[in-house]
Coordinates of C-alpha atoms in Angstrom, one line a residue:
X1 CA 0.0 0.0 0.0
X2 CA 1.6 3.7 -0.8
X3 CA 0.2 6.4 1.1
X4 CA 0.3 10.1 -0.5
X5 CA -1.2 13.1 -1.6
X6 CA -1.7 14.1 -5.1
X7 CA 0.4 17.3 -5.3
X8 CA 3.2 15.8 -4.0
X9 CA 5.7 13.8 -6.7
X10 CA 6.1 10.4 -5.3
X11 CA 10.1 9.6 -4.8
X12 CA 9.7 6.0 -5.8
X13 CA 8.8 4.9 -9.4
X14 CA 5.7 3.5 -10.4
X15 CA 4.5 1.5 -13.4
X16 CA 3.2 3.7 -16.4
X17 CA -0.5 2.6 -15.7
X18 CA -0.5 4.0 -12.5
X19 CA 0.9 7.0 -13.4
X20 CA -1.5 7.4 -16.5
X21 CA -4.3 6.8 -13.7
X22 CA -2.0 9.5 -11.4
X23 CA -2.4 12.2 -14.1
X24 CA -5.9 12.0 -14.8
X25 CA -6.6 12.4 -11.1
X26 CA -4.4 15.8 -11.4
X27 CA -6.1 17.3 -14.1
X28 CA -9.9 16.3 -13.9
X29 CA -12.2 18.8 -12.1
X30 CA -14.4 16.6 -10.0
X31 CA -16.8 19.2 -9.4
X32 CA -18.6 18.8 -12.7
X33 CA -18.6 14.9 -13.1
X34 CA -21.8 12.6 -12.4
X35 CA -21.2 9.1 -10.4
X36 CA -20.4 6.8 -13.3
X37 CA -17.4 5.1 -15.1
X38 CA -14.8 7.5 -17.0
X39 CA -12.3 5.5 -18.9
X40 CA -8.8 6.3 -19.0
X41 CA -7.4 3.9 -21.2
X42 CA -10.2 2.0 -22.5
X43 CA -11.5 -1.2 -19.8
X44 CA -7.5 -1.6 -18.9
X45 CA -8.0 1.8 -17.1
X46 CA -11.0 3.6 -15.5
X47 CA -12.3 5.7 -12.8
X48 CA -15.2 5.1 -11.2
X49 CA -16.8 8.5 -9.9
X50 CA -18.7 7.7 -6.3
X51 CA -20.7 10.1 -4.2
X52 CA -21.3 8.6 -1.2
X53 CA -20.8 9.1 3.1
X54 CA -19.0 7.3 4.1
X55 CA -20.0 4.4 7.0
X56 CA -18.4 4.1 10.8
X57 CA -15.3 1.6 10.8
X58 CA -17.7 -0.9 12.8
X59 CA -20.1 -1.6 9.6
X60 CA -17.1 -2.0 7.2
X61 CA -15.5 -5.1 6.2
X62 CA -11.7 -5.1 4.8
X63 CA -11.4 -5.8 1.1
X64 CA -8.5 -6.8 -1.1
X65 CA -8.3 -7.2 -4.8
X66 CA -5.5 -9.5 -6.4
X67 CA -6.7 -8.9 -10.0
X68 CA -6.2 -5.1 -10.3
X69 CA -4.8 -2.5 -8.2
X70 CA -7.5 -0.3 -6.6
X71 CA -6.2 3.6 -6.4
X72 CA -8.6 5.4 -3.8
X73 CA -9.0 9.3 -4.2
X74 CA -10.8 11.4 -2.4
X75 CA -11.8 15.0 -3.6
X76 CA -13.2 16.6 -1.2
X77 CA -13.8 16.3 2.3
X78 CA -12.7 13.9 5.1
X79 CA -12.8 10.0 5.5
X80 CA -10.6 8.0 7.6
X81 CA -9.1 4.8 6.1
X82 CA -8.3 1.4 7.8
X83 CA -6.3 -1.5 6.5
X84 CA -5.9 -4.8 7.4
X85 CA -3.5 -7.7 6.7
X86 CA -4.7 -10.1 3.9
X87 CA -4.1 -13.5 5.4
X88 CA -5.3 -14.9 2.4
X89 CA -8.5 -16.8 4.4
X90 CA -10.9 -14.1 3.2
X91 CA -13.9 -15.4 1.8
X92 CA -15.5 -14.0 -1.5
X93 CA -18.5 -11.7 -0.8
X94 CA -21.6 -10.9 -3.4
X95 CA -21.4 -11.6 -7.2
X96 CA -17.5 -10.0 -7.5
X97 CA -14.9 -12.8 -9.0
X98 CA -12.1 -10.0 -7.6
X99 CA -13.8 -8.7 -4.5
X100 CA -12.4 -10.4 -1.2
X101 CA -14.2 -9.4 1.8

């Protein structure tokens, strides 16, 4: 996991996709965009736009994808994260092949 904040230029290298996925997040004005899917680079890489609030730690359950690498962004306001080690005994939750709850 890499923790960081847009503005700030990451000091360790990262694959092109991520930083394809990096630079859209720089230069798209989130004010204007409806919840949906934008694609970046076709299915290979998209964003999807979520308006939500955000639930209390208690009523979440960890997730881990092992498919794809998840980049989370968040616009505007205030949300506090929590991670978990993936012991690899998670058990597959809903419909989602890649999902891990």
């Amino acid at each position: 996991m890499i923790f960081g904040h847009i503005a700030q230029p990451n000091p360790c290298r990262l694959p092109a996709a991520i930083e394809k996925a990096l630079d859209f997040l720089r230069a798209t004005n989130f004010n204007v965009l409806e919840p949906g899917v934008v694609e970046i680079d076709g299915k290979n890489i998209y964003a999807q736009i979520i308006d939500l609030t955000t639930r209390e730690a208690v009523e979440n359950r960890p997730e881990v994808h092992r498919r794809y690498i998840d980049i989370q962004f968040l616009a505007w306001g205030q949300e506090k994260i929590g991670i978990a080690i993936d012991t690899g005994n998670n058990k597959v939750s809903g419909n989602a092949a890649n999902l891990l709850i």
